[in-house]
Amino acid sequence: MKPQMLSRVTMAENRQAWPFLVLGGVFTAYAMLALLWLMTGTAHAAEKPRVVAIDGSISEIVYALGKGDLMVGRDITTTYPEEAAKLPSVGYMRQLSAEGILSLKPTLVLATKDAKPQNVLTRLQDAGVHVEIVDNVYTPEGVEAKIKQIAEVLDAQTAGEQLAAKVRKSVEDARVYVEKTVKQQGKPAKALFVLNMRGGNMMVAGKHSRADNMMQLAGIVNPAAEQFNGYKPLTAEAAVQYNPDYLLTMKHGVSSAGGKDEMLNAPAIQMTEAGKHKRLVVMDDGFLTFGPRLGEAIESLVQQVYPTE
């Protein structure tokens, strides 16, 4: 009788333990699934994008979105922020090399339509690199659109909305400042933007150029915009006719001329108000990037063309 009773007890104990064995198996399965999920997540985290930015404004936006850690390279138009300027350079945006870019092992290239030559971008795509062409319209609205497009690609939509709103506010503040300043002066100033100067010959900005758009935002009249589009050489007769109050340029423009004196002492310029009063405004080379600091750039230009006494 005892062996039989022992057998029944053992069976009863097994039946009582069975639900716990099943539950233990379920918990073990869930634990394994959780471990696999964590391992997969870690793998995805390790595969974060390696970004090369082709355009100074794109680099600024990437960093302003808090995604600067993804950047592995940039072109020479990137001068801000300092961290971006220290990254390996792939050269000038209009003279790109596929080999130079691929050497950085990027998974994502963010570029504007200014990026050239086209066959380089095609080679990058053929190599499996995602090339995102970012619209680049030189207006405040264009900057906002650029921010949102880049934010979407980098999965930073919330930060993109916040940055776009910040830029919109800074530009609105700048516009109020411009209107107030021009009103105080009584009339808008006239200026010519000099892209470069060699041998006394100047290349100046006309309508539909970044410089002209910036001058409009700053309440400055560009007489060359009434005559031509883009950038064209300035004749001596035209310089005298335009008679600008100021010459505007960037640091590389001064370098191309051989210095400020050489630019202001050009025979045609000497006959203008800008030449007579030595009015040459030299802006930082990032002045025309049309990026997150657009509002600041507008106010900086206004402060130099309409100085307060």
GROMACS .gro file of C-alpha atoms in nm:
model
  309
    1MET     CA    1   0.000   0.000   0.000
    2LYS     CA    2   0.277   0.244   0.078
    3PRO     CA    3   0.437   0.236  -0.265
    4GLN     CA    4   0.097   0.301  -0.426
    5MET     CA    5   0.029   0.592  -0.192
    6LEU     CA    6   0.370   0.740  -0.260
    7SER     CA    7   0.301   0.723  -0.632
    8ARG     CA    8  -0.026   0.905  -0.596
    9VAL     CA    9   0.136   1.178  -0.387
   10THR     CA   10   0.409   1.221  -0.644
   11MET     CA   11   0.153   1.252  -0.922
   12ALA     CA   12  -0.048   1.501  -0.720
   13GLU     CA   13   0.265   1.705  -0.654
   14ASN     CA   14   0.352   1.703  -1.024
   15ARG     CA   15   0.001   1.822  -1.116
   16GLN     CA   16   0.034   2.107  -0.866
   17ALA     CA   17   0.376   2.203  -1.000
   18TRP     CA   18   0.274   2.187  -1.370
   19PRO     CA   19   0.121   2.539  -1.392
   20PHE     CA   20   0.441   2.683  -1.247
   21LEU     CA   21   0.651   2.491  -1.496
   22VAL     CA   22   0.438   2.629  -1.778
   23LEU     CA   23   0.454   2.982  -1.640
   24GLY     CA   24   0.826   2.947  -1.591
   25GLY     CA   25   0.861   2.851  -1.956
   26VAL     CA   26   0.653   3.150  -2.061
   27PHE     CA   27   0.862   3.384  -1.849
   28THR     CA   28   1.178   3.230  -1.991
   29ALA     CA   29   1.048   3.286  -2.344
   30TYR     CA   30   0.963   3.649  -2.266
   31ALA     CA   31   1.304   3.698  -2.111
   32MET     CA   32   1.468   3.563  -2.426
   33LEU     CA   33   1.255   3.787  -2.645
   34ALA     CA   34   1.342   4.088  -2.430
   35LEU     CA   35   1.710   4.002  -2.457
   36LEU     CA   36   1.684   3.973  -2.833
   37TRP     CA   37   1.501   4.307  -2.850
   38LEU     CA   38   1.771   4.475  -2.644
   39MET     CA   39   2.042   4.323  -2.861
   40THR     CA   40   1.865   4.440  -3.176
   41GLY     CA   41   1.819   4.787  -3.031
   42THR     CA   42   2.187   4.804  -2.947
   43ALA     CA   43   2.275   4.696  -3.299
   44HIS     CA   44   2.051   4.968  -3.445
   45ALA     CA   45   2.204   5.226  -3.213
   46ALA     CA   46   2.548   5.125  -3.337
   47GLU     CA   47   2.433   5.179  -3.693
   48LYS     CA   48   2.347   5.547  -3.655
   49PRO     CA   49   2.391   5.755  -3.974
   50ARG     CA   50   2.730   5.884  -4.080
   51VAL     CA   51   2.651   6.223  -4.230
   52VAL     CA   52   2.848   6.439  -4.474
   53ALA     CA   53   2.704   6.789  -4.525
   54ILE     CA   54   2.763   6.971  -4.854
   55ASP     CA   55   2.674   7.334  -4.778
   56GLY     CA   56   2.753   7.551  -4.478
   57SER     CA   57   2.387   7.610  -4.398
   58ILE     CA   58   2.320   7.236  -4.381
   59SER     CA   59   2.602   7.183  -4.133
   60GLU     CA   60   2.467   7.462  -3.913
   61ILE     CA   61   2.119   7.313  -3.922
   62VAL     CA   62   2.239   6.963  -3.835
   63TYR     CA   63   2.420   7.097  -3.529
   64ALA     CA   64   2.132   7.326  -3.432
   65LEU     CA   65   1.904   7.022  -3.435
   66GLY     CA   66   2.131   6.852  -3.182
   67LYS     CA   67   2.254   6.597  -3.436
   68GLY     CA   68   2.611   6.715  -3.473
   69ASP     CA   69   2.742   6.384  -3.340
   70LEU     CA   70   2.627   6.223  -3.666
   71MET     CA   71   2.854   6.442  -3.881
   72VAL     CA   72   3.173   6.286  -4.020
   73GLY     CA   73   3.255   6.538  -4.294
   74ARG     CA   74   3.170   6.872  -4.456
   75ASP     CA   75   3.263   7.091  -4.751
   76ILE     CA   76   3.475   7.407  -4.720
   77THR     CA   77   3.173   7.640  -4.705
   78THR     CA   78   3.117   7.509  -4.351
   79THR     CA   79   3.281   7.755  -4.114
   80TYR     CA   80   3.032   7.739  -3.826
   81PRO     CA   81   2.998   7.602  -3.564
   82GLU     CA   82   3.360   7.547  -3.467
   83GLU     CA   83   3.305   7.175  -3.413
   84ALA     CA   84   3.179   7.136  -3.770
   85ALA     CA   85   3.466   7.338  -3.916
   86LYS     CA   86   3.712   7.094  -3.757
   87LEU     CA   87   3.565   6.792  -3.938
   88PRO     CA   88   3.741   6.643  -4.243
   89SER     CA   89   3.674   6.847  -4.558
   90VAL     CA   90   3.559   6.697  -4.888
   91GLY     CA   91   3.650   7.013  -5.081
   92TYR     CA   92   3.435   7.276  -5.250
   93MET     CA   93   3.069   7.199  -5.312
   94ARG     CA   94   3.096   7.261  -5.686
   95GLN     CA   95   3.412   7.054  -5.729
   96LEU     CA   96   3.333   6.736  -5.538
   97SER     CA   97   3.517   6.406  -5.561
   98ALA     CA   98   3.339   6.076  -5.503
   99GLU     CA   99   3.656   5.918  -5.368
  100GLY     CA  100   3.705   6.193  -5.111
  101ILE     CA  101   3.351   6.159  -4.982
  102LEU     CA  102   3.347   5.778  -4.983
  103SER     CA  103   3.672   5.770  -4.784
  104LEU     CA  104   3.469   5.896  -4.487
  105LYS     CA  105   3.232   5.597  -4.519
  106PRO     CA  106   2.911   5.804  -4.507
  107THR     CA  107   2.566   5.650  -4.508
  108LEU     CA  108   2.393   5.985  -4.570
  109VAL     CA  109   2.501   6.285  -4.776
  110LEU     CA  110   2.297   6.603  -4.731
  111ALA     CA  111   2.353   6.844  -5.020
  112THR     CA  112   2.186   7.136  -5.195
  113LYS     CA  113   2.139   7.166  -5.570
  114ASP     CA  114   2.463   7.366  -5.576
  115ALA     CA  115   2.655   7.040  -5.526
  116LYS     CA  116   2.846   6.950  -5.841
  117PRO     CA  117   2.927   6.759  -6.053
  118GLN     CA  118   2.612   6.550  -6.080
  119ASN     CA  119   2.800   6.231  -6.173
  120VAL     CA  120   2.968   6.238  -5.829
  121LEU     CA  121   2.629   6.226  -5.658
  122THR     CA  122   2.525   5.944  -5.889
  123ARG     CA  123   2.837   5.746  -5.797
  124LEU     CA  124   2.761   5.793  -5.430
  125GLN     CA  125   2.410   5.656  -5.480
  126ASP     CA  126   2.548   5.362  -5.678
  127ALA     CA  127   2.776   5.290  -5.383
  128GLY     CA  128   2.472   5.262  -5.155
  129VAL     CA  129   2.492   5.606  -4.996
  130HIS     CA  130   2.162   5.788  -4.938
  131VAL     CA  131   2.194   6.127  -5.108
  132GLU     CA  132   1.933   6.379  -4.994
  133ILE     CA  133   1.905   6.692  -5.209
  134VAL     CA  134   1.786   6.974  -4.986
  135ASP     CA  135   1.588   7.262  -5.135
  136ASN     CA  136   1.778   7.589  -5.094
  137VAL     CA  137   1.562   7.896  -5.143
  138TYR     CA  138   1.729   8.216  -5.023
  139THR     CA  139   1.438   8.356  -4.824
  140PRO     CA  140   1.332   8.325  -4.458
  141GLU     CA  141   1.059   8.084  -4.566
  142GLY     CA  142   1.316   7.886  -4.760
  143VAL     CA  143   1.533   7.853  -4.450
  144GLU     CA  144   1.239   7.720  -4.250
  145ALA     CA  145   1.157   7.465  -4.521
  146LYS     CA  146   1.522   7.357  -4.532
  147ILE     CA  147   1.527   7.304  -4.157
  148LYS     CA  148   1.212   7.091  -4.165
  149GLN     CA  149   1.336   6.877  -4.455
  150ILE     CA  150   1.667   6.803  -4.283
  151ALA     CA  151   1.490   6.738  -3.951
  152GLU     CA  152   1.265   6.480  -4.115
  153VAL     CA  153   1.558   6.295  -4.271
  154LEU     CA  154   1.737   6.287  -3.934
  155ASP     CA  155   1.419   6.186  -3.747
  156ALA     CA  156   1.425   6.507  -3.545
  157GLN     CA  157   1.088   6.655  -3.640
  158THR     CA  158   1.013   6.808  -3.300
  159ALA     CA  159   1.352   6.979  -3.285
  160GLY     CA  160   1.296   7.092  -3.645
  161GLU     CA  161   0.966   7.260  -3.562
  162GLN     CA  162   1.125   7.434  -3.264
  163LEU     CA  163   1.425   7.553  -3.464
  164ALA     CA  164   1.207   7.679  -3.750
  165ALA     CA  165   0.995   7.874  -3.502
  166LYS     CA  166   1.308   8.023  -3.345
  167VAL     CA  167   1.438   8.135  -3.685
  168ARG     CA  168   1.097   8.281  -3.776
  169LYS     CA  169   1.095   8.486  -3.456
  170SER     CA  170   1.451   8.613  -3.507
  171VAL     CA  171   1.373   8.723  -3.863
  172GLU     CA  172   1.054   8.898  -3.752
  173ASP     CA  173   1.252   9.083  -3.485
  174ALA     CA  174   1.512   9.178  -3.746
  175ARG     CA  175   1.244   9.315  -3.979
  176VAL     CA  176   1.108   9.538  -3.704
  177TYR     CA  177   1.462   9.658  -3.637
  178VAL     CA  178   1.519   9.728  -4.008
  179GLU     CA  179   1.199   9.931  -4.045
  180LYS     CA  180   1.278  10.136  -3.736
  181THR     CA  181   1.638  10.200  -3.843
  182VAL     CA  182   1.560  10.300  -4.202
  183LYS     CA  183   1.285  10.531  -4.078
  184GLN     CA  184   1.530  10.701  -3.844
  185GLN     CA  185   1.779  10.748  -4.131
  186GLY     CA  186   1.514  10.904  -4.353
  187LYS     CA  187   1.593  10.693  -4.660
  188PRO     CA  188   1.748  10.356  -4.741
  189ALA     CA  189   2.118  10.334  -4.818
  190LYS     CA  190   2.248  10.221  -5.159
  191ALA     CA  191   2.514   9.954  -5.178
  192LEU     CA  192   2.691   9.723  -5.421
  193PHE     CA  193   2.794   9.375  -5.314
  194VAL     CA  194   3.138   9.282  -5.451
  195LEU     CA  195   3.192   8.909  -5.482
  196ASN     CA  196   3.554   8.945  -5.591
  197MET     CA  197   3.790   9.195  -5.751
  198ARG     CA  198   4.091   9.131  -5.971
  199GLY     CA  199   4.294   9.392  -6.152
  200GLY     CA  200   4.042   9.661  -6.069
  201ASN     CA  201   3.757   9.460  -6.223
  202MET     CA  202   3.471   9.384  -5.985
  203MET     CA  203   3.215   9.105  -5.994
  204VAL     CA  204   2.898   9.240  -5.833
  205ALA     CA  205   2.561   9.099  -5.736
  206GLY     CA  206   2.244   9.168  -5.930
  207LYS     CA  207   1.887   9.049  -5.884
  208HIS     CA  208   1.806   8.687  -5.781
  209SER     CA  209   2.135   8.648  -5.592
  210ARG     CA  210   2.188   8.565  -5.227
  211ALA     CA  211   2.350   8.903  -5.170
  212ASP     CA  212   2.059   9.094  -5.324
  213ASN     CA  213   1.809   8.897  -5.117
  214MET     CA  214   2.006   8.976  -4.802
  215MET     CA  215   2.026   9.345  -4.889
  216GLN     CA  216   1.650   9.358  -4.939
  217LEU     CA  217   1.597   9.196  -4.597
  218ALA     CA  218   1.830   9.458  -4.445
  219GLY     CA  219   1.650   9.753  -4.609
  220ILE     CA  220   1.938   9.834  -4.847
  221VAL     CA  221   1.887   9.932  -5.211
  222ASN     CA  222   2.094   9.742  -5.466
  223PRO     CA  223   2.104   9.956  -5.785
  224ALA     CA  224   2.258   9.670  -5.983
  225ALA     CA  225   1.943   9.463  -5.930
  226GLU     CA  226   1.761   9.694  -6.171
  227GLN     CA  227   2.004   9.608  -6.449
  228PHE     CA  228   2.088   9.235  -6.441
  229ASN     CA  229   2.046   8.899  -6.266
  230GLY     CA  230   2.309   8.699  -6.083
  231TYR     CA  231   2.670   8.815  -6.076
  232LYS     CA  232   2.833   9.021  -6.352
  233PRO     CA  233   3.144   9.237  -6.399
  234LEU     CA  234   3.098   9.601  -6.306
  235THR     CA  235   3.205   9.856  -6.563
  236ALA     CA  236   3.351  10.190  -6.455
  237GLU     CA  237   3.059  10.373  -6.611
  238ALA     CA  238   2.808  10.159  -6.422
  239ALA     CA  239   2.989  10.211  -6.091
  240VAL     CA  240   2.971  10.588  -6.132
  241GLN     CA  241   2.607  10.567  -6.243
  242TYR     CA  242   2.506  10.349  -5.949
  243ASN     CA  243   2.700  10.573  -5.705
  244PRO     CA  244   2.668  10.343  -5.403
  245ASP     CA  245   2.689  10.477  -5.049
  246TYR     CA  246   2.862  10.155  -4.943
  247LEU     CA  247   3.053   9.864  -5.087
  248LEU     CA  248   2.972   9.530  -4.929
  249THR     CA  249   3.192   9.225  -4.952
  250MET     CA  250   3.316   8.926  -4.754
  251LYS     CA  251   3.663   8.837  -4.631
  252HIS     CA  252   3.751   8.640  -4.942
  253GLY     CA  253   3.640   8.939  -5.154
  254VAL     CA  254   3.894   9.161  -4.980
  255SER     CA  255   4.162   8.896  -5.025
  256SER     CA  256   4.091   8.870  -5.398
  257ALA     CA  257   4.140   9.247  -5.432
  258GLY     CA  258   4.464   9.252  -5.236
  259GLY     CA  259   4.321   9.450  -4.944
  260LYS     CA  260   4.064   9.713  -4.849
  261ASP     CA  261   4.263  10.006  -4.989
  262GLU     CA  262   4.298   9.844  -5.330
  263MET     CA  263   3.922   9.791  -5.344
  264LEU     CA  264   3.831  10.145  -5.240
  265ASN     CA  265   4.100  10.306  -5.457
  266ALA     CA  266   3.981  10.153  -5.783
  267PRO     CA  267   3.942  10.453  -6.019
  268ALA     CA  268   3.569  10.406  -6.071
  269ILE     CA  269   3.498  10.349  -5.701
  270GLN     CA  270   3.690  10.662  -5.601
  271MET     CA  271   3.425  10.865  -5.783
  272THR     CA  272   3.138  10.719  -5.577
  273GLU     CA  273   3.013  10.809  -5.230
  274ALA     CA  274   3.147  10.478  -5.104
  275GLY     CA  275   3.496  10.557  -5.234
  276LYS     CA  276   3.500  10.920  -5.121
  277HIS     CA  277   3.402  10.831  -4.763
  278LYS     CA  278   3.591  10.499  -4.749
  279ARG     CA  279   3.275  10.303  -4.676
  280LEU     CA  280   3.355   9.936  -4.713
  281VAL     CA  281   3.165   9.680  -4.505
  282VAL     CA  282   3.338   9.342  -4.475
  283MET     CA  283   3.112   9.061  -4.360
  284ASP     CA  284   3.209   8.719  -4.230
  285ASP     CA  285   3.238   8.450  -4.497
  286GLY     CA  286   2.934   8.274  -4.348
  287PHE     CA  287   2.724   8.586  -4.400
  288LEU     CA  288   2.525   8.447  -4.694
  289THR     CA  289   2.465   8.090  -4.577
  290PHE     CA  290   2.091   8.147  -4.517
  291GLY     CA  291   2.087   7.915  -4.220
  292PRO     CA  292   1.964   7.927  -3.860
  293ARG     CA  293   2.147   8.257  -3.791
  294LEU     CA  294   1.964   8.449  -4.064
  295GLY     CA  295   1.805   8.697  -3.823
  296GLU     CA  296   2.145   8.772  -3.669
  297ALA     CA  297   2.302   8.822  -4.013
  298ILE     CA  298   2.033   9.074  -4.110
  299GLU     CA  299   2.078   9.277  -3.793
  300SER     CA  300   2.457   9.267  -3.822
  301LEU     CA  301   2.443   9.411  -4.174
  302VAL     CA  302   2.199   9.684  -4.070
  303GLN     CA  303   2.422   9.786  -3.778
  304GLN     CA  304   2.720   9.834  -4.011
  305VAL     CA  305   2.540  10.016  -4.292
  306TYR     CA  306   2.325  10.227  -4.059
  307PRO     CA  307   2.560  10.295  -3.767
  308THR     CA  308   2.416  10.478  -3.469
  309GLU     CA  309   2.599  10.791  -3.360
   0.00000   0.00000   0.00000
